[in-house]
Coordinates of C-alpha atoms and ligand atoms in Angstrom, one line a residue:
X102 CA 11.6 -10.8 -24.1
X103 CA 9.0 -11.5 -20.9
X104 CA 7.9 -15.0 -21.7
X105 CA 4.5 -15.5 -21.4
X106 CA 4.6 -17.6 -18.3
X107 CA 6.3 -14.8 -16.7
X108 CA 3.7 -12.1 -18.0
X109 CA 0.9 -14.5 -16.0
X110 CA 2.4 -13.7 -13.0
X111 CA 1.7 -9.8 -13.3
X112 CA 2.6 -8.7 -10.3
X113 CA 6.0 -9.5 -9.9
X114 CA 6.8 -6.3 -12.4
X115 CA 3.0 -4.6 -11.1
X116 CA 2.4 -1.1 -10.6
X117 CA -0.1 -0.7 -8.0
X118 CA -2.0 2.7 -7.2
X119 CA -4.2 3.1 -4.3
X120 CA -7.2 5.2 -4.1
X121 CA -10.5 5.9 -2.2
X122 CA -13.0 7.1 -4.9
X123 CA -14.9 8.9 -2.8
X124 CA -11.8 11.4 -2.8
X125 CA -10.9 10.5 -6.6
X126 CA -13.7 12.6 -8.8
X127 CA -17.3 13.4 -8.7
X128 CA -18.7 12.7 -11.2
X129 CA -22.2 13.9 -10.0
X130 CA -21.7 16.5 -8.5
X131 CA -22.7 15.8 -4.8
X132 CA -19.4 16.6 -3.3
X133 CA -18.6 12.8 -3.1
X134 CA -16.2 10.9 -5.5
X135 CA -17.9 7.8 -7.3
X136 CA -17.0 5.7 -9.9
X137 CA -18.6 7.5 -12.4
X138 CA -15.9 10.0 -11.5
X139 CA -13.1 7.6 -11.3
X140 CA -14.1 6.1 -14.8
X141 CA -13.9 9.2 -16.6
X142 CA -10.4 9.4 -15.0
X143 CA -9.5 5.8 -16.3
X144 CA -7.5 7.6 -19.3
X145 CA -5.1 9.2 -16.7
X146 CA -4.2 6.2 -14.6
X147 CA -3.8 4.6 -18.3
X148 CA -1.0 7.0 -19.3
X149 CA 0.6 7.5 -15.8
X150 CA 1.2 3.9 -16.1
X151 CA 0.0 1.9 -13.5
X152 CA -1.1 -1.5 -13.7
X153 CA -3.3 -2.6 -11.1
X154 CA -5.4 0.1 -9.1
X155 CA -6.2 -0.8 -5.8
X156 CA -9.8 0.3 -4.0
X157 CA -10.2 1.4 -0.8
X158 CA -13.3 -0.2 1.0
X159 CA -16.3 1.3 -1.6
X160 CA -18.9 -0.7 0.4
X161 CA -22.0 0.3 2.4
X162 CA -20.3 2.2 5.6
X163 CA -21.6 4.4 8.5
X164 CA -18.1 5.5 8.1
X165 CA -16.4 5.2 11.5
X166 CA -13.3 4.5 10.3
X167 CA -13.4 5.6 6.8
X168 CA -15.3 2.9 5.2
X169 CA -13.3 -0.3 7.2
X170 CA -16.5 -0.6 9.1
X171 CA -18.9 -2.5 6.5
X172 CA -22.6 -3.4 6.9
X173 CA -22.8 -4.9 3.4
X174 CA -19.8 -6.8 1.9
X175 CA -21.7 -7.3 -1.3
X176 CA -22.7 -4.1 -2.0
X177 CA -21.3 -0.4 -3.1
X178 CA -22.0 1.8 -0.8
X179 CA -24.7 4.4 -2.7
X180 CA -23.2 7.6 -2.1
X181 CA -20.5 6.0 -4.7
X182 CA -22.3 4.6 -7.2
X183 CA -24.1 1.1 -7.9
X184 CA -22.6 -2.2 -8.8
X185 CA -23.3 -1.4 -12.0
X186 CA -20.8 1.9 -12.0
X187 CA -18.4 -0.7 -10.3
X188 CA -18.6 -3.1 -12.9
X189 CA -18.8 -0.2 -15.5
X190 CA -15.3 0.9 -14.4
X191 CA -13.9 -2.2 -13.2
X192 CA -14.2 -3.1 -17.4
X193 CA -13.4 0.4 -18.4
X194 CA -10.0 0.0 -16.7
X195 CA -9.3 -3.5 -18.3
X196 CA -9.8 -2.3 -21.7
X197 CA -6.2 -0.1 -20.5
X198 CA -4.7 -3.3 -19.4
X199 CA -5.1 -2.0 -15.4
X200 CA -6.5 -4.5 -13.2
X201 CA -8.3 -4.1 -10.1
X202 CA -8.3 -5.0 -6.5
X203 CA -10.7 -4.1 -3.8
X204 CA -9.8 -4.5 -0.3
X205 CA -11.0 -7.1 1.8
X206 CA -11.9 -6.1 4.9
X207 CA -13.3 -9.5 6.8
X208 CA -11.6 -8.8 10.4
X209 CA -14.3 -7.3 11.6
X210 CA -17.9 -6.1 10.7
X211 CA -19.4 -2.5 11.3
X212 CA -21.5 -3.2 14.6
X213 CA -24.6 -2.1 12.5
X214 CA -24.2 -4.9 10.4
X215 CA -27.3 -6.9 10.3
X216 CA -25.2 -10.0 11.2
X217 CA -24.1 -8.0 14.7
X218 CA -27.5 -6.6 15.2
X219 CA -29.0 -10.2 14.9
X220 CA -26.1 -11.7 17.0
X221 CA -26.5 -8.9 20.1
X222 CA -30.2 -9.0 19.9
X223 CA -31.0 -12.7 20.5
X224 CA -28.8 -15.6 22.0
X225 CA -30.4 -18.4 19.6
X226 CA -29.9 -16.2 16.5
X227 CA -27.3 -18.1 13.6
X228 CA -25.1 -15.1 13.7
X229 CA -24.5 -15.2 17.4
X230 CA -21.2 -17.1 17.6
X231 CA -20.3 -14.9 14.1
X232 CA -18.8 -13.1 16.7
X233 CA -16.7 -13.2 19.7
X234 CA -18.4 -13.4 23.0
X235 CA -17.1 -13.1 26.7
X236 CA -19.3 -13.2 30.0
X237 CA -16.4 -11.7 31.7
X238 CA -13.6 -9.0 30.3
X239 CA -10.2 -11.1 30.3
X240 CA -7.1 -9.7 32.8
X241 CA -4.8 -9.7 30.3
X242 CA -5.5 -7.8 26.7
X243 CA -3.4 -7.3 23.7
X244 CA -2.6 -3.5 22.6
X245 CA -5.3 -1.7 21.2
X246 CA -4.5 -0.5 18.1
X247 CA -6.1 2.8 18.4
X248 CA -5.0 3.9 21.7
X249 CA -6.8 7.8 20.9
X250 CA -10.2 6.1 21.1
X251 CA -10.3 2.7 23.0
X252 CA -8.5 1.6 26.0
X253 CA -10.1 -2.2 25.8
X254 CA -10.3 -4.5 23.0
X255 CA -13.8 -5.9 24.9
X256 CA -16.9 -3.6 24.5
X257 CA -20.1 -4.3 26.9
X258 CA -23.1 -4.9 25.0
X259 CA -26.2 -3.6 26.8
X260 CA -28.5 -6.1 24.8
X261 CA -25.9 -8.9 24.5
X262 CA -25.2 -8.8 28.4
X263 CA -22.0 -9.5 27.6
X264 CA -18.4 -8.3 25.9
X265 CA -18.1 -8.8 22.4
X266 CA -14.2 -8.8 21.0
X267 CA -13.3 -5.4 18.8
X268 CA -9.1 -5.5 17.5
X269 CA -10.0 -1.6 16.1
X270 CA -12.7 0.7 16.9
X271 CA -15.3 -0.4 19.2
X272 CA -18.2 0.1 16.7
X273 CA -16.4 -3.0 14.5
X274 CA -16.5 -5.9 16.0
X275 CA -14.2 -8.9 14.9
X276 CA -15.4 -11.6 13.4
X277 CA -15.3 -15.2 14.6
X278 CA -13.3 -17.0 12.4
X279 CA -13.1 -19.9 14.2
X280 CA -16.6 -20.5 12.9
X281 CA -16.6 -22.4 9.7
X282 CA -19.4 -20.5 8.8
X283 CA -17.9 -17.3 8.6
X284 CA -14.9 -19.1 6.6
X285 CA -17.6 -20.0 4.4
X286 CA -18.5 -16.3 4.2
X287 CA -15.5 -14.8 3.8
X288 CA -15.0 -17.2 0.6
X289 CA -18.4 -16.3 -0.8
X290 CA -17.6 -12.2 -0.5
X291 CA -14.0 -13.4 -2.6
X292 CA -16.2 -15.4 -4.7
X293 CA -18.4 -12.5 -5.7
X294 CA -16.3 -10.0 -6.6
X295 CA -14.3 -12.1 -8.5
X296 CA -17.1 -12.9 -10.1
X297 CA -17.7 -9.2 -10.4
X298 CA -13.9 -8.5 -12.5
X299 CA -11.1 -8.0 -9.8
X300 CA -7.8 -9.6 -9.8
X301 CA -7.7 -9.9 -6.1
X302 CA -7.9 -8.5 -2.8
X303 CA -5.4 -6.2 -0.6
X304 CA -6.3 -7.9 2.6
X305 CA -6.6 -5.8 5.7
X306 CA -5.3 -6.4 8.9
X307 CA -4.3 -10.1 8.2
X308 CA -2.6 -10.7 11.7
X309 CA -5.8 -9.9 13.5
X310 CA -7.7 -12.3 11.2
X311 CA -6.0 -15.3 12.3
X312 CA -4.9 -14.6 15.2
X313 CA -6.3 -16.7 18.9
X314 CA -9.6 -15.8 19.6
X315 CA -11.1 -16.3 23.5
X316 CA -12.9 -19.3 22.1
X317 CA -9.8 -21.0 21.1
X318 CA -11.1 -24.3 21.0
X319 CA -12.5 -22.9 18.2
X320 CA -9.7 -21.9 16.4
X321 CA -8.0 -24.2 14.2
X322 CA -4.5 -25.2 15.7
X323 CA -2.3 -24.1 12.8
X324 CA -4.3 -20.6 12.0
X325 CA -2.6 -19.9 8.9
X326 CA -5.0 -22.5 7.8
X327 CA -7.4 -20.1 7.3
X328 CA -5.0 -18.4 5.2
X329 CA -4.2 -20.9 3.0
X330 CA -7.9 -22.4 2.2
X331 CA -8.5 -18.6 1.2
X332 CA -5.1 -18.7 -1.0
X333 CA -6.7 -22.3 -2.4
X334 CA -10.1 -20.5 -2.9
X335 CA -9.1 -17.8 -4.8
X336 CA -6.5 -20.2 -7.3
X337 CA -9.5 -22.1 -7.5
X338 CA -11.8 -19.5 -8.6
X339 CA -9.0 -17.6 -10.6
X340 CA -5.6 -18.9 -11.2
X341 CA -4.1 -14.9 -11.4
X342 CA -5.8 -13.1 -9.1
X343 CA -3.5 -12.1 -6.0
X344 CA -4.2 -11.7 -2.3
X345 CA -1.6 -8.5 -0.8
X346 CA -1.8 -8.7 2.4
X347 CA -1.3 -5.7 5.5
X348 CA 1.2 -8.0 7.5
X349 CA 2.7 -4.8 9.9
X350 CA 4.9 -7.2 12.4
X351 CA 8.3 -7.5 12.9
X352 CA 11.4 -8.9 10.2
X353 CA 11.5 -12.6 10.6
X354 CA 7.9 -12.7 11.8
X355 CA 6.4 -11.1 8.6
X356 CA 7.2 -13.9 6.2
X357 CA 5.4 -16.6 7.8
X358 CA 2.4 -15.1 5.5
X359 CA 3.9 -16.0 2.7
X360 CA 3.0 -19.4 3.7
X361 CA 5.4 -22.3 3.5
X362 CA 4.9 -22.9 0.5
X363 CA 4.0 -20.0 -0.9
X364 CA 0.5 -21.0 -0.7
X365 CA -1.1 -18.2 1.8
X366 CA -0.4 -14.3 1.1
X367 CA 0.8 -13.5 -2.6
X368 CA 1.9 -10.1 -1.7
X369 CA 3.3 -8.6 1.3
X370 CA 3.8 -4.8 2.0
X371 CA 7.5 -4.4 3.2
X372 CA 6.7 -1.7 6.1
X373 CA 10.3 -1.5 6.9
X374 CA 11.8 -0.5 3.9
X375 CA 9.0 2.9 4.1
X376 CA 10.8 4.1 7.4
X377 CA 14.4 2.8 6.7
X378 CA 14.0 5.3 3.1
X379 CA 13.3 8.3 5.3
X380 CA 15.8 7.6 7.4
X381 CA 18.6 7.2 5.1
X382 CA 17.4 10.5 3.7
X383 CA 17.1 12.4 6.8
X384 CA 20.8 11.2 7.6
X385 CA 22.0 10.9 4.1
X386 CA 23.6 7.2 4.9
X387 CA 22.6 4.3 2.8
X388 CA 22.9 2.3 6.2
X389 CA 19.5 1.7 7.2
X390 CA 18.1 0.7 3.8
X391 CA 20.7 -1.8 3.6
X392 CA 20.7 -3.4 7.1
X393 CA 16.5 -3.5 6.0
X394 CA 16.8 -4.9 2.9
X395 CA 19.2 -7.7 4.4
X396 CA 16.2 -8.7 6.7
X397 CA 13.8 -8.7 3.7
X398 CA 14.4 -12.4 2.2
X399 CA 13.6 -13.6 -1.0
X400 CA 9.9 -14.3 -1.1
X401 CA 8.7 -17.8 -2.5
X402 CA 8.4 -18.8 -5.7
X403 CA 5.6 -16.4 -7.4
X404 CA 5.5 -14.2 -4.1
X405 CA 6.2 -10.9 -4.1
X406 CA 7.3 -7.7 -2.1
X407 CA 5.1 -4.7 -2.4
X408 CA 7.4 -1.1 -1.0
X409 CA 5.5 2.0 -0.8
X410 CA 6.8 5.4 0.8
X411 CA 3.5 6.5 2.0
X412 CA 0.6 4.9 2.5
X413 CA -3.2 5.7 3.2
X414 CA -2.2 5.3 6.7
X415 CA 0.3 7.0 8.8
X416 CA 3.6 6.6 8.4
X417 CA 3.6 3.4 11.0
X418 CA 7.0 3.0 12.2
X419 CA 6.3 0.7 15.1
X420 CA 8.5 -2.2 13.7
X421 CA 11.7 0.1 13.3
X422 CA 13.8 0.0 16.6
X423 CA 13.0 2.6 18.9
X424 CA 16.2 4.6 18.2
X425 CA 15.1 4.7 14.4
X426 CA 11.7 5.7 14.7
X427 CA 12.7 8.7 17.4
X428 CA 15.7 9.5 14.6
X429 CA 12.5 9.9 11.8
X430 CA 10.4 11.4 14.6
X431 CA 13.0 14.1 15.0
X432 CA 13.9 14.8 11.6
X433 CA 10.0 14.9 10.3
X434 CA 7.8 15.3 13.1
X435 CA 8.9 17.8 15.4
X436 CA 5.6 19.0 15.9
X437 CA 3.3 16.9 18.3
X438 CA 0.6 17.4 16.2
X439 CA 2.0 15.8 13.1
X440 CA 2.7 12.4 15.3
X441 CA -0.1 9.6 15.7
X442 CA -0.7 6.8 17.9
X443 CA 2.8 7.1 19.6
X444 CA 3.8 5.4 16.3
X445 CA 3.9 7.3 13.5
X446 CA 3.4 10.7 11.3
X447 CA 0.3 11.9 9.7
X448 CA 2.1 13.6 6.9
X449 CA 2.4 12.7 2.8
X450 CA 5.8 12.8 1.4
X451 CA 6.1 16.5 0.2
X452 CA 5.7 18.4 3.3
X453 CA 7.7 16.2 5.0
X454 CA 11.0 16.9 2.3
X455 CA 9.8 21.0 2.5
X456 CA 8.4 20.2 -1.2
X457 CA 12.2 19.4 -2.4
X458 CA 11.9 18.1 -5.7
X459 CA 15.3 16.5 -6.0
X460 CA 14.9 14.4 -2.9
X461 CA 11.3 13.7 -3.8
X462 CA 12.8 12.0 -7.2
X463 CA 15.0 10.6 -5.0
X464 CA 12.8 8.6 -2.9
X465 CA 10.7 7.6 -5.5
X466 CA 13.6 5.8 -7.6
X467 CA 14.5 3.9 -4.4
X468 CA 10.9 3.0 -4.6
X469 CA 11.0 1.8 -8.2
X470 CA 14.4 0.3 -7.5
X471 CA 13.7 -1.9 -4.2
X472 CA 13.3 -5.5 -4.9
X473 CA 9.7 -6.2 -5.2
X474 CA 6.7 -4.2 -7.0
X475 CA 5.9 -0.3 -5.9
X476 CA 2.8 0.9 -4.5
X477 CA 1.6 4.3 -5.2
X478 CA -1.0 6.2 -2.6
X479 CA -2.7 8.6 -5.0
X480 CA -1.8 12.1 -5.5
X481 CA 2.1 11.0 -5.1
X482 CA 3.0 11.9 -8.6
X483 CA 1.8 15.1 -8.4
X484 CA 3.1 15.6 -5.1
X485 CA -0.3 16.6 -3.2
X486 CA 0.3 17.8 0.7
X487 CA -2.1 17.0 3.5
X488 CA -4.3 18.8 5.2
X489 CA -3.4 18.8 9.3
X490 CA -6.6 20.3 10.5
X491 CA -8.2 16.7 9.8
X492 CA -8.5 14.3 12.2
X493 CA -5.9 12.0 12.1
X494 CA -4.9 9.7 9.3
X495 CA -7.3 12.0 7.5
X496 CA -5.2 14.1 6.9
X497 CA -3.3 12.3 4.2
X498 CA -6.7 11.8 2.7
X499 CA -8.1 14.5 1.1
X500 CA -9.5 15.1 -2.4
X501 CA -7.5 14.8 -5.8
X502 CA -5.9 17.8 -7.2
X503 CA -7.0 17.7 -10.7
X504 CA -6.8 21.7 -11.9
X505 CA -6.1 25.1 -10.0
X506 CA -10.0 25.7 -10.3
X507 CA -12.3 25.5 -7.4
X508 CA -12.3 22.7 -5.3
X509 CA -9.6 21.4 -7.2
X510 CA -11.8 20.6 -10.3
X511 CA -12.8 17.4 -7.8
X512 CA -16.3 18.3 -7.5
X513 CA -18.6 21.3 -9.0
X514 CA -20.3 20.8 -5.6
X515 CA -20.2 23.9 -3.2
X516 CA -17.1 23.3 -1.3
X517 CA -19.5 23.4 2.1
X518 CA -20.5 20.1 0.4
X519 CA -16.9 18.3 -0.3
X520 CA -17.1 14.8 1.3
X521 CA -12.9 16.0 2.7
X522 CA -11.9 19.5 2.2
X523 CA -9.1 20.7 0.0
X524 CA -5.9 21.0 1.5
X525 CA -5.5 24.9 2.4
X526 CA -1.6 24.8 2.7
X527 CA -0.6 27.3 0.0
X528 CA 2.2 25.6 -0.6
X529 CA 0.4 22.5 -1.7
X530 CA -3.2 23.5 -2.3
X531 CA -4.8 23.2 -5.7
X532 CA -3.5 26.1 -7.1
X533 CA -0.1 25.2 -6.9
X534 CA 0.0 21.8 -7.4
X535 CA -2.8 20.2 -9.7
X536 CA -2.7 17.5 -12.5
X537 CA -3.5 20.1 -15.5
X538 CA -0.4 22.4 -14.7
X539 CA 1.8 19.7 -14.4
X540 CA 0.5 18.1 -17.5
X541 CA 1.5 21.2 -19.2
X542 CA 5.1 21.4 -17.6
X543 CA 7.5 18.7 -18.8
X544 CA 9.6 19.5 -15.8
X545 CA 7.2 18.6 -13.7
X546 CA 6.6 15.4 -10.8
X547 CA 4.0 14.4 -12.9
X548 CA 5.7 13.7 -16.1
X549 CA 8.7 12.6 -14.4
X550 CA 6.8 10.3 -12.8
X551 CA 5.2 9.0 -15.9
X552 CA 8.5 8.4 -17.5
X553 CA 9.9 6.7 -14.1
X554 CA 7.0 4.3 -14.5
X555 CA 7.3 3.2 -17.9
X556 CA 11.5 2.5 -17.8
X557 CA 10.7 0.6 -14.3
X558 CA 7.9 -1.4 -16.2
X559 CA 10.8 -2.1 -19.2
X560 CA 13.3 -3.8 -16.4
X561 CA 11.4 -6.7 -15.1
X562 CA 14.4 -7.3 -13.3
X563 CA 13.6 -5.1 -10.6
X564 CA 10.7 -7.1 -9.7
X565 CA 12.1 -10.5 -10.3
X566 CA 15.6 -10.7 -9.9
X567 CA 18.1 -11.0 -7.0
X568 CA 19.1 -8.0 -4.9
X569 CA 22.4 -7.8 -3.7
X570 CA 24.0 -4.3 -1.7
X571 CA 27.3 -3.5 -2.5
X572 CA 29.4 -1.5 -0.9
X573 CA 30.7 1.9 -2.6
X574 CA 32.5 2.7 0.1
X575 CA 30.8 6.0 1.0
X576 CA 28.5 6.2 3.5
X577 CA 25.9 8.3 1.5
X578 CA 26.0 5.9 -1.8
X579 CA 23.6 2.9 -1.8
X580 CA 24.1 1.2 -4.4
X581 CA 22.7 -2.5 -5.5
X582 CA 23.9 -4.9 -8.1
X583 CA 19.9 -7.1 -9.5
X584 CA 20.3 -9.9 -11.7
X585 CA 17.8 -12.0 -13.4
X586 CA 17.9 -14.7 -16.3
X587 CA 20.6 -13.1 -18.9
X588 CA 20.2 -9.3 -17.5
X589 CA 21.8 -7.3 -14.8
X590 CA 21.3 -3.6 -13.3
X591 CA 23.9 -1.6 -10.9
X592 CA 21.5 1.0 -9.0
X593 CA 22.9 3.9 -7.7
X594 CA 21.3 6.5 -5.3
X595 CA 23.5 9.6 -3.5
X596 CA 21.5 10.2 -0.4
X597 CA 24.2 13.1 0.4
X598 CA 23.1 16.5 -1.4
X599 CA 26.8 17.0 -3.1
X600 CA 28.0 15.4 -5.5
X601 CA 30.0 12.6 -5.4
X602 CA 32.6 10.0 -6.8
X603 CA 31.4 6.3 -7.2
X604 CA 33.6 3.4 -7.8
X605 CA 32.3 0.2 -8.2
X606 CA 34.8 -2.4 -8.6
X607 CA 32.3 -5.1 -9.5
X608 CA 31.3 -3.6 -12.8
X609 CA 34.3 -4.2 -14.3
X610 CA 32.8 -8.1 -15.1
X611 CA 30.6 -6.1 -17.6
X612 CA 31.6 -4.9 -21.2
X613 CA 29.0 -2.7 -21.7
X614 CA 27.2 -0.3 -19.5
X615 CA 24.3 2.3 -20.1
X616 CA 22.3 4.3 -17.9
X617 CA 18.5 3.2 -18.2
X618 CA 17.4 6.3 -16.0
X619 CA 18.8 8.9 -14.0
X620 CA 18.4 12.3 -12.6
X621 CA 20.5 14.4 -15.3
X622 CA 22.9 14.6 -18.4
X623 CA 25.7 12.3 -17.5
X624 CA 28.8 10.9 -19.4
X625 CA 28.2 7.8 -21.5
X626 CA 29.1 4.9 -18.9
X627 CA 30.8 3.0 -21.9
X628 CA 33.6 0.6 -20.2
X629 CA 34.6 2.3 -16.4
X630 CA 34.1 1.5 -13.1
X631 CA 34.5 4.7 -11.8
X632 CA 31.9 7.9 -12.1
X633 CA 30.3 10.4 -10.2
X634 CA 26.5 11.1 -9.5
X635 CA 25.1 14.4 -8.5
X636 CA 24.1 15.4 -5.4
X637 CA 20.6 13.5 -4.1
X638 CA 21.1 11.8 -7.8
X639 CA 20.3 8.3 -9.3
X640 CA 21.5 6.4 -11.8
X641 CA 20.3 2.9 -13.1
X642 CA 22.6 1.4 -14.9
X643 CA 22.0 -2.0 -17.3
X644 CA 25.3 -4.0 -17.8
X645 CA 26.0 -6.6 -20.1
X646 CA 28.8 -9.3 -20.6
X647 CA 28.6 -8.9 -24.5
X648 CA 29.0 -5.4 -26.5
X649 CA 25.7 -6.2 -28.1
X650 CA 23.7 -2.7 -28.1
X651 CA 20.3 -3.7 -28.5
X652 CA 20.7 -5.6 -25.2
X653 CA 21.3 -2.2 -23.4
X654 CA 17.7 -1.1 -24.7
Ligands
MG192 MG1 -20.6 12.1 -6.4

């Protein structure tokens, strides 16, 4: 039994799915998704399983960079719908037990934000220092972080007469958070849509939030302050809402966001463990996820891990050592044009694995199986390609493929009208891989995945207890012994694509075993150490101390 205090803490056993709804459904017709669309499709997230959707910016945008430049942080932008529609869905999808969080995008502002367009148009106005000023470019700049489009993380400002500070594109410039009335700001924006229904925020770009602005003197000394007045704003305003932040730095740097105390980030996205899973595939050797999950500590108390494989990004690999991320680089992206920003691939999942189902199923139990709580980037569990003649990380971002009809039964909206096109691959386009054919398949992604999801929601373990690597002695076998309160779980994953023999000397402590999930028909576990797993198979495996049956379950 989950006790109830544990329950309050939802996402330490969450399923999160992240979507942009203006690739989700139409529900109008116009060619662009909207949460009209998105709430007629609250039945389907209900019975895939997740528990907590996650919303890519929905706000007033000129769209730069796909909706992470806003102009109004307490608004929706119209193309989408009204607050009403968000409210409409953000209750429709708590009648199902799914929460909702909307990302939080307070780095920066679009620079046709009225703020900006006050602060550049008159020295005296109150949003002037809202942003970050220089008379002079600095010598010395940080990396930009989209080296395609900038060179300079200081864009001159005709009206301004001076440089104003931009971490991403040039047309958002950062916000000034070492002005405590932008703190105050930032609160109020939390405030509202808290008010408005979600559970908390993903929070973008966390690093560049706090990090030393040119007017340090205005920054407090210890800037994870900011941080953790936003952690005590949001407990204040609502004791389970959660903030998951985008902390992409290095092992050992990372977990500083956690705060101390567990008082600053509640969530953290473990970039690492996305690379070191391709890896181990592409080599079949358990190696890398190990040595990664060794430098992934336990969070804090009520903190959390959040793994993905892909997410609505590219595949960033820039924390990996260079010899990993040219290993991945050569195994997925030969081709320059499927490689990004020096750092990464533009690709989903499926292309990537030449649409191999086994090793697809493969990757997604490691997901379910990691210590921490899954991610999902929609269109995974049908395993949706991408579409490369997009710009960019668009690619990865193109409309749900809800039927084989046109446009993907997305939009009735002449496809000259789609907001993304389809993807045009035939391999992955809507005609081969769609939600209603899979529906009707039971052999499909889609219902594996739906059955994936509910076992990993019935072993809490995985997202609370202790994860500990053992060694199978084969290189191609990672396997992980979790334990929490009275329960324990052997994992096993063959990244090799034979079969093999695994002996596990530490399961003879248990009296009974069972397999909870796993890729095919195997013999009943009963008392032995030693088994075999297929080739690119999985196996989790409860264990228990007593012979009691109904424990297995
Ligand atoms: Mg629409």
């Amino acid at each position: 039994m989950v006790s109830r205090a544990i329950s309050d803490v939802w996402w330490k056993n969450a399923v999160v799915y992240c979507l942009d709804v203006e690739t989700y459904m139409d529900g109008n017709g116009d060619g662009v998704g909207d949460f009209k669309g998105l709430t007629e499709r609250v039945d389907y997230l209900a019975g895939l399983g997740v528990t907590c959707v996650w919303l890519m910016p929905f706000y007033p945008s000129p769209n730069r960079d796909d909706g992470y430049d806003i102009t109004d942080f307490y608004g929706v932008d119209p193309r989408l719908g009204t607050l009403g529609d968000f409210v409409e869905f953000v209750h429709a999808a708590r009648d199902r037990g799914i929460r909702v969080i909307a990302d939080l995008v307070v780095n920066h502002t679009s620079h046709e934000h009225p703020w900006f367009e006050s602060a550049r148009s008159d020295p005296d106005s109150p949003y002037r220092d809202w942003y970050v000023w220089l008379e002079n470019k600095p010598d010395q700049e940080q990396d930009v972080i989209f080296p395609d489009a900038e060179d300079s993380n200081w864009e001159w400002d005709e009206r301004a007469q001076m440089y104003y500070l931009h971490r991403f594109y040039a047309e958002q410039p950062d916000l000034n958070v070492g002005n405590p009335d932008v703190v105050d700001e930032i609160h109020r924006i939390m405030g509202f849509w808290l008010q408005l229904g979600v559970s908390g925020f993903r929070v973008d770009a966390v690093p560049f939030l706090i990090e030393e602005t040119a007017i340090e003197e205005e920054m407090p000394e210890d800037p994870h302050v900011l941080l953790h007045d936003m952690r005590r704003y949001l407990d204040r305003r609502r004791g389970d809402a959660i903030m998951l932040g985008e902390v992409n730095l290095e092992p050992g740097e990372r977990e500083a966001f956690f705060g101390e105390a567990g008082d600053e980030m509640v969530g953290l996205f473990n970039f690492v463990m996305s690379g070191a899973t391709f890896l181990a595939l592409a080599h079949e050797d358990a190696e890398p996820l190990a040595r990664h999950l060794k430098e992934t500590p336990t969070p804090p108390d009520k903190c959390q891990w959040f793994n993905f494989i892909r997410n609505h990004d590219e595949l960033n690999l820039s924390k990996l050592p260079a010899e990993e991320r040219k290993a991945i680089m050569d195994a997925y992206a030969q081709d320059e044009d499927v490689r990004i920003f020096d750092r990464g691939i533009r690709r989903r999942t499926p292309p990537m694995l030449d649409g191999d189902q086994n090793r697809m199923r493969l990757m997604y139990s490691l997901l379910f199986t990691l210590p921490g709580s899954p991610v999902l980037w929609y269109g995974e569990e049908i395993g949706m390609g991408d579409e490369l003649s997009l710009e960019g990380r668009m690619a990865v971002r193109t409309p749900m493929q809800w039927s084989g009809a046109d446009n993907g039964g997305f939009s009735t909206a002449s496809s000259d009208d789609l907001v993304r096109p389809m993807v045009k691959d035939p391999d992955f386009a809507p005609a081969q891989v769609n939600v209603m054919d899979q529906r009707r398949d039971r052999r499909s992604l889609l219902n594996w995945m739906e059955r994936a999801l509910r076992l990993r929601k019935e072993c809490p373990e995985l997202g609370w207890g202790h994860c500990e690597v053992l060694d199978a002695g084969d290189p191609a076998l990672f396997v992980t012994r979790i334990e929490w309160e009275q329960r324990t779980m052997f994992t096993v994953h063959n990244l090799a694509t034979s079969e093999r023999d695994v002996s596990i000397p530490q399961v003879a402590d248990y009296t009974s075993l069972a397999d909870v999930f796993s890729d095919g028909d195997y013999e009943p576990l009963e008392d032995s150490t030693s088994f075999t797993i297929a080739g690119s198979g999985y196996r989790w495996i409860r264990a228990l101390r007593t012979d009691d049956p109904v424990q297995l379950i």
